[in-house]
Coordinates of C-alpha atoms in Angstrom, one line a residue:
M1 CA 21.9 36.2 -25.7
L2 CA 21.4 35.6 -29.4
N3 CA 20.4 39.4 -30.1
A4 CA 24.1 40.5 -28.2
E5 CA 25.7 38.2 -30.7
I6 CA 23.8 39.0 -33.9
L7 CA 24.6 42.8 -32.9
R8 CA 28.1 41.8 -32.7
E9 CA 28.4 40.4 -35.8
A10 CA 26.7 43.0 -37.4
E11 CA 29.1 45.6 -35.6
Q12 CA 32.4 42.8 -36.9
R13 CA 31.2 43.2 -40.5
R14 CA 30.6 46.9 -40.3
L15 CA 33.9 47.3 -39.0
A16 CA 35.3 44.9 -41.4
W17 CA 34.3 47.3 -44.4
R18 CA 35.4 50.5 -43.3
C19 CA 39.3 48.3 -43.2
R20 CA 39.0 48.9 -46.7
R21 CA 41.6 51.7 -47.5
G22 CA 42.7 53.7 -50.3
M23 CA 46.9 53.4 -48.7
L24 CA 48.3 50.0 -49.7
E25 CA 49.5 50.0 -47.1
L26 CA 47.1 50.7 -44.1
D27 CA 44.8 48.5 -45.8
I28 CA 47.3 45.5 -46.0
V29 CA 48.0 46.8 -42.2
L30 CA 44.6 46.7 -41.6
Q31 CA 42.9 43.7 -43.6
R32 CA 45.9 41.8 -41.6
F33 CA 44.2 42.9 -38.4
V34 CA 41.1 41.7 -39.7
S35 CA 42.1 38.4 -39.8
E36 CA 44.5 38.0 -36.8
H37 CA 42.8 39.7 -34.2
F38 CA 39.5 41.2 -34.9
N39 CA 37.1 38.4 -33.6
G40 CA 38.8 38.8 -30.6
L41 CA 38.4 42.5 -29.9
T42 CA 36.0 43.2 -27.5
M43 CA 32.9 46.2 -28.0
A44 CA 35.2 49.1 -26.1
E45 CA 38.1 48.3 -28.6
M46 CA 35.5 48.1 -31.7
A47 CA 34.3 51.4 -30.2
Q48 CA 37.8 52.2 -30.7
L49 CA 38.5 51.1 -33.6
D50 CA 35.9 53.0 -35.2
M51 CA 37.1 56.3 -34.2
L52 CA 40.3 55.4 -35.2
L53 CA 38.8 54.1 -39.6
E54 CA 37.4 57.9 -38.9
L55 CA 40.8 59.6 -39.3
P56 CA 42.4 60.0 -42.6
D57 CA 44.6 57.9 -44.2
N58 CA 48.2 59.3 -43.7
V59 CA 47.2 60.3 -40.3
F60 CA 46.5 56.7 -39.4
W61 CA 48.8 55.4 -40.7
D62 CA 51.5 58.0 -38.6
L63 CA 49.8 56.4 -35.4
I64 CA 50.4 52.7 -36.4
Q65 CA 53.7 53.0 -37.6
E66 CA 54.9 55.5 -34.7
T67 CA 56.2 58.0 -37.0
A68 CA 53.8 60.8 -35.5
T69 CA 55.4 63.5 -33.7
Q70 CA 56.3 63.1 -29.8
A71 CA 53.1 66.2 -29.0
A72 CA 50.3 64.2 -31.8
A73 CA 51.7 60.3 -29.4
A74 CA 51.2 62.3 -26.5
T75 CA 47.3 63.3 -27.4
P76 CA 44.7 61.8 -25.5
L77 CA 43.4 59.6 -29.1
A78 CA 46.8 57.7 -28.7
A79 CA 46.3 56.9 -25.0
E80 CA 42.9 56.3 -25.9
H81 CA 43.8 53.7 -28.3
A82 CA 46.8 52.7 -26.8
A83 CA 45.2 48.9 -27.1
V84 CA 44.3 48.6 -30.6
L85 CA 47.1 50.6 -32.1
Q86 CA 49.0 47.6 -30.3
K87 CA 47.3 45.1 -32.1
L88 CA 47.0 47.2 -34.9
R89 CA 51.1 47.7 -35.0
Q90 CA 51.0 43.9 -34.8
S91 CA 49.8 42.9 -37.8
R92 CA 52.6 45.3 -39.9
P93 CA 54.5 43.0 -42.4
S94 CA 57.6 42.6 -41.0
A95 CA 61.4 42.8 -43.2
E96 CA 61.2 39.6 -44.5
Q97 CA 57.5 39.5 -45.8
E98 CA 58.1 43.2 -46.8
T99 CA 61.3 41.9 -48.7
A100 CA 59.4 38.7 -50.2

């Protein structure tokens, strides 16, 4: 069991490092996501997040903001990663936090 825990912690550290992005808005959402939801991710969700992190910042941001076109939103990518995307969307700052 100890080896599984060590592997999980190593994977979490690797993904947390990959969550650092060049787009400020995306970086803010991802850092909040790491602090609020990261420890509760399953290994399958971590794999989904890993695939999402391969996307260019602007495409990833559109998925989080739900501004992607209907065609893009209907892709298997969005459906396959729905659970992780929902948690990422929950990490967006509220309107009050954005103006503060």
